[in-house]
């Protein structure tokens, strides 16, 4: 009996892997996008990630949100945000954004010292606004194209440029230097749950949106990443549209 169960489990696992490799998820004709040539695989992986999230991570995040006092959750979020400023500072420098680097360095010093190791955000009320940079954006600023859209297992939306770039950001993160300490895994788990809890409000706002959820998330992610790499500057297509509107106005 146990051997037959193991055989069925191996069969189901093999079937799931073959299904993913074959891109078995159906691809609606209306959602086809040249930025997403691997849509069959991505849809299957999107469904896999969503199933894992609903079964494990989301319930934990909901419990964390429900039973953890707001001041405690705010302090936890501030703590991990402060750690993230180390990577942001590094990418500021790599992009030659020296003014932003000075701001983020000052934030890091102020929040680490006067903010009790980042539990309090004392820098933002002083006008030192937090920037948002990562190595994927740095590569984009260097001219590296984003490449095809890619859904990463246990992670979510990405691109062929941004997904590997996260490995660099992970090496820069202070918790990576903390890898020999027994509390590292607990801190990483707490940071993951805290980030997932932050997304619950966003998820609630998206629940009323009908249509293709996969395509909506894909389009929002790609547009947001393009906006971040350009720092909000108009793209070439935006310039073309503006020129057409100006020409039409002149006529």
Short mmCIF file of C-alpha atoms in Angstrom, two decimals:
data_model
loop_
_atom_site.label_atom_id
_atom_site.label_comp_id
_atom_site.label_asym_id
_atom_site.label_seq_id
_atom_site.Cartn_x
_atom_site.Cartn_y
_atom_site.Cartn_z
CA UNK A 1 0.00 0.00 0.00
CA UNK A 2 2.71 2.58 0.88
CA UNK A 3 4.61 1.77 -2.31
CA UNK A 4 1.47 2.35 -4.40
CA UNK A 5 0.94 5.72 -2.72
CA UNK A 6 4.53 6.69 -3.40
CA UNK A 7 4.10 5.62 -6.98
CA UNK A 8 0.98 7.76 -7.36
CA UNK A 9 2.77 10.73 -5.74
CA UNK A 10 5.72 10.38 -8.08
CA UNK A 11 3.33 10.10 -10.99
CA UNK A 12 1.46 13.24 -10.02
CA UNK A 13 4.73 15.14 -9.54
CA UNK A 14 6.07 13.98 -12.89
CA UNK A 15 2.79 14.91 -14.55
CA UNK A 16 2.91 18.38 -13.01
CA UNK A 17 6.50 18.92 -14.19
CA UNK A 18 5.70 17.73 -17.71
CA UNK A 19 2.64 19.94 -17.73
CA UNK A 20 4.72 22.98 -16.83
CA UNK A 21 7.43 22.18 -19.35
CA UNK A 22 4.87 21.76 -22.06
CA UNK A 23 3.20 25.05 -21.19
CA UNK A 24 -0.12 23.30 -20.71
CA UNK A 25 -1.97 26.35 -19.36
CA UNK A 26 -4.34 27.69 -21.96
CA UNK A 27 -3.40 31.03 -23.50
CA UNK A 28 -6.39 33.23 -24.41
CA UNK A 29 -5.92 34.75 -27.84
CA UNK A 30 -6.88 38.22 -26.58
CA UNK A 31 -4.13 38.22 -23.95
CA UNK A 32 -1.20 37.35 -26.23
CA UNK A 33 1.59 39.86 -25.78
CA UNK A 34 4.96 40.00 -27.59
CA UNK A 35 6.60 40.74 -24.24
CA UNK A 36 5.38 37.35 -22.98
CA UNK A 37 6.53 34.67 -25.47
CA UNK A 38 6.56 31.99 -22.73
CA UNK A 39 2.98 32.65 -21.68
CA UNK A 40 2.00 28.98 -21.52
CA UNK A 41 4.74 28.20 -18.99
CA UNK A 42 4.17 31.50 -17.15
CA UNK A 43 0.46 30.85 -16.73
CA UNK A 44 1.12 27.38 -15.34
CA UNK A 45 3.73 28.75 -12.93
CA UNK A 46 1.39 31.61 -11.99
CA UNK A 47 -1.29 29.05 -11.06
CA UNK A 48 1.28 27.02 -9.09
CA UNK A 49 2.49 30.07 -7.14
CA UNK A 50 -1.08 31.17 -6.48
CA UNK A 51 -1.99 27.72 -5.13
CA UNK A 52 1.02 27.65 -2.80
CA UNK A 53 0.33 31.20 -1.63
CA UNK A 54 -3.33 30.52 -0.85
CA UNK A 55 -2.47 27.30 0.98
CA UNK A 56 0.49 28.53 3.05
CA UNK A 57 1.68 32.12 2.92
CA UNK A 58 -1.58 34.06 2.68
CA UNK A 59 -3.23 32.43 5.75
CA UNK A 60 -0.07 33.10 7.78
CA UNK A 61 0.00 36.73 6.61
CA UNK A 62 -3.70 37.15 7.46
CA UNK A 63 -3.10 35.80 10.95
CA UNK A 64 -0.09 38.09 11.36
CA UNK A 65 -2.17 41.09 10.29
CA UNK A 66 -5.11 40.13 12.52
CA UNK A 67 -3.27 39.35 15.75
CA UNK A 68 -0.19 41.58 15.64
CA UNK A 69 -0.71 45.13 16.98
CA UNK A 70 -0.28 47.88 14.42
CA UNK A 71 2.69 49.53 16.22
CA UNK A 72 4.53 46.21 16.24
CA UNK A 73 3.87 45.58 12.53
CA UNK A 74 4.97 49.14 11.73
CA UNK A 75 8.23 48.62 13.64
CA UNK A 76 8.88 45.30 11.90
CA UNK A 77 8.25 46.91 8.51
CA UNK A 78 10.56 49.82 9.39
CA UNK A 79 13.29 47.41 10.48
CA UNK A 80 13.33 45.47 7.21
CA UNK A 81 12.92 48.67 5.18
CA UNK A 82 16.03 50.03 6.89
CA UNK A 83 17.98 46.88 6.02
CA UNK A 84 16.82 47.26 2.42
CA UNK A 85 18.30 50.77 2.28
CA UNK A 86 21.76 49.17 2.10
CA UNK A 87 20.99 47.67 -1.31
CA UNK A 88 19.21 50.82 -2.45
CA UNK A 89 22.28 52.88 -1.54
CA UNK A 90 24.55 50.53 -3.50
CA UNK A 91 22.34 50.77 -6.59
CA UNK A 92 22.15 54.56 -6.25
CA UNK A 93 25.93 54.66 -6.58
CA UNK A 94 25.99 52.17 -9.46
CA UNK A 95 23.53 54.43 -11.32
CA UNK A 96 25.56 57.56 -10.49
CA UNK A 97 22.65 59.00 -8.54
CA UNK A 98 24.84 60.66 -5.97
CA UNK A 99 22.20 63.00 -4.54
CA UNK A 100 19.87 60.03 -3.93
CA UNK A 101 22.82 58.10 -2.50
CA UNK A 102 23.48 60.91 -0.01
CA UNK A 103 19.82 60.90 1.02
CA UNK A 104 19.71 57.13 1.47
CA UNK A 105 23.00 57.10 3.37
CA UNK A 106 21.67 59.77 5.74
CA UNK A 107 18.44 57.78 6.14
CA UNK A 108 20.43 54.67 6.98
CA UNK A 109 22.55 56.45 9.57
CA UNK A 110 19.63 58.29 11.20
CA UNK A 111 17.27 55.30 11.34
CA UNK A 112 19.93 52.85 12.49
CA UNK A 113 21.19 55.10 15.29
CA UNK A 114 18.34 57.35 16.46
CA UNK A 115 15.66 54.97 15.15
CA UNK A 116 16.80 52.04 17.30
CA UNK A 117 18.27 49.91 14.50
CA UNK A 118 15.49 50.91 12.13
CA UNK A 119 12.50 50.10 14.33
CA UNK A 120 11.54 53.78 14.07
CA UNK A 121 11.57 55.78 10.86
CA UNK A 122 12.91 59.12 12.06
CA UNK A 123 14.29 60.10 8.64
CA UNK A 124 11.05 60.44 6.66
CA UNK A 125 9.56 63.17 8.90
CA UNK A 126 12.82 65.08 8.32
CA UNK A 127 12.13 65.16 4.58
CA UNK A 128 14.53 62.33 3.74
CA UNK A 129 12.21 60.34 1.49
CA UNK A 130 13.02 56.72 0.77
CA UNK A 131 14.14 55.88 -2.77
CA UNK A 132 13.48 52.58 -4.53
CA UNK A 133 16.34 51.10 -6.54
CA UNK A 134 17.45 47.54 -7.24
CA UNK A 135 19.99 45.83 -9.49
CA UNK A 136 17.38 45.12 -12.15
CA UNK A 137 16.79 48.86 -12.45
CA UNK A 138 20.55 49.40 -12.50
CA UNK A 139 20.93 47.01 -15.44
CA UNK A 140 18.07 48.81 -17.16
CA UNK A 141 19.83 52.15 -16.67
CA UNK A 142 22.96 50.60 -18.18
CA UNK A 143 20.96 49.74 -21.28
CA UNK A 144 20.29 46.04 -20.65
CA UNK A 145 16.85 45.22 -22.13
CA UNK A 146 14.26 43.64 -19.87
CA UNK A 147 13.85 40.55 -22.02
CA UNK A 148 10.75 38.33 -21.93
CA UNK A 149 8.34 38.30 -19.02
CA UNK A 150 9.09 35.45 -16.63
CA UNK A 151 7.13 34.11 -13.65
CA UNK A 152 9.62 32.76 -11.10
CA UNK A 153 8.68 29.76 -8.91
CA UNK A 154 7.76 30.76 -5.33
CA UNK A 155 8.52 34.38 -6.25
CA UNK A 156 6.14 35.76 -8.87
CA UNK A 157 6.42 38.29 -11.71
CA UNK A 158 9.80 39.08 -13.22
CA UNK A 159 11.70 39.34 -16.47
CA UNK A 160 14.75 37.64 -17.89
CA UNK A 161 16.79 40.64 -16.70
CA UNK A 162 15.20 41.27 -13.33
CA UNK A 163 14.91 37.72 -11.99
CA UNK A 164 18.69 36.95 -11.99
CA UNK A 165 19.39 40.50 -10.78
CA UNK A 166 17.57 39.66 -7.54
CA UNK A 167 20.43 37.29 -6.71
CA UNK A 168 22.80 40.28 -6.67
CA UNK A 169 20.46 42.24 -4.43
CA UNK A 170 20.29 39.21 -2.13
CA UNK A 171 24.07 39.17 -1.81
CA UNK A 172 24.09 42.87 -0.93
CA UNK A 173 21.37 42.52 1.72
CA UNK A 174 22.74 42.59 5.30
CA UNK A 175 20.93 39.37 6.19
CA UNK A 176 23.15 37.52 3.70
CA UNK A 177 26.17 38.52 5.80
CA UNK A 178 24.25 37.19 8.79
CA UNK A 179 24.04 33.71 7.26
CA UNK A 180 25.98 31.86 9.96
CA UNK A 181 23.74 33.15 12.74
CA UNK A 182 20.97 30.76 13.89
CA UNK A 183 18.38 33.57 13.80
CA UNK A 184 18.86 34.30 10.09
CA UNK A 185 16.14 31.96 8.85
CA UNK A 186 13.66 33.24 11.45
CA UNK A 187 14.35 36.84 10.41
CA UNK A 188 13.98 35.98 6.73
CA UNK A 189 10.67 34.22 7.42
CA UNK A 190 9.42 37.21 9.41
CA UNK A 191 10.40 39.57 6.60
CA UNK A 192 8.57 37.41 4.06
CA UNK A 193 5.39 37.30 6.14
CA UNK A 194 5.57 41.06 6.75
CA UNK A 195 5.90 41.77 3.01
CA UNK A 196 2.99 39.43 2.24
CA UNK A 197 0.86 41.12 4.86
CA UNK A 198 1.57 44.49 3.25
CA UNK A 199 0.15 43.14 -0.01
CA UNK A 200 -3.15 42.04 1.50
CA UNK A 201 -4.70 45.50 1.15
CA UNK A 202 -3.56 45.69 -2.48
CA UNK A 203 -5.01 42.25 -3.12
CA UNK A 204 -8.36 43.29 -1.65
CA UNK A 205 -8.52 46.27 -4.00
CA UNK A 206 -7.92 43.95 -6.96
CA UNK A 207 -10.59 41.41 -6.02
CA UNK A 208 -13.34 43.40 -7.70
CA UNK A 209 -11.49 43.60 -11.00
CA UNK A 210 -12.90 41.15 -13.51
CA UNK A 211 -11.26 39.65 -16.55
CA UNK A 212 -7.90 37.92 -16.87
CA UNK A 213 -6.07 38.23 -13.53
CA UNK A 214 -2.81 36.86 -14.95
CA UNK A 215 -2.75 39.41 -17.79
CA UNK A 216 -3.65 42.27 -15.43
CA UNK A 217 -0.78 41.45 -13.06
CA UNK A 218 1.66 40.95 -15.95
CA UNK A 219 0.79 44.26 -17.60
CA UNK A 220 0.90 46.17 -14.31
CA UNK A 221 4.29 44.67 -13.43
CA UNK A 222 5.89 45.41 -16.81
CA UNK A 223 4.55 48.96 -16.92
CA UNK A 224 5.70 49.64 -13.37
CA UNK A 225 9.20 48.27 -14.03
CA UNK A 226 9.51 50.36 -17.18
CA UNK A 227 8.43 53.43 -15.23
CA UNK A 228 10.97 52.67 -12.47
CA UNK A 229 13.88 52.23 -14.90
CA UNK A 230 13.02 55.51 -16.64
CA UNK A 231 12.45 57.27 -13.29
CA UNK A 232 9.13 58.45 -14.63
CA UNK A 233 10.59 59.99 -17.79
CA UNK A 234 8.45 59.59 -20.94
CA UNK A 235 9.32 56.64 -23.16
CA UNK A 236 9.94 56.86 -26.91
CA UNK A 237 6.35 55.80 -27.59
CA UNK A 238 5.16 58.59 -25.28
CA UNK A 239 7.33 61.08 -27.19
CA UNK A 240 5.91 59.84 -30.50
CA UNK A 241 2.38 60.33 -29.20
CA UNK A 242 3.23 63.83 -27.97
CA UNK A 243 4.71 64.73 -31.37
CA UNK A 244 1.58 63.48 -33.13
CA UNK A 245 -0.64 65.51 -30.79
CA UNK A 246 1.51 68.62 -31.30
CA UNK A 247 1.39 68.19 -35.09
CA UNK A 248 -2.38 67.69 -34.97
CA UNK A 249 -2.73 70.80 -32.79
CA UNK A 250 -0.66 72.87 -35.23
CA UNK A 251 -2.82 71.74 -38.16
#
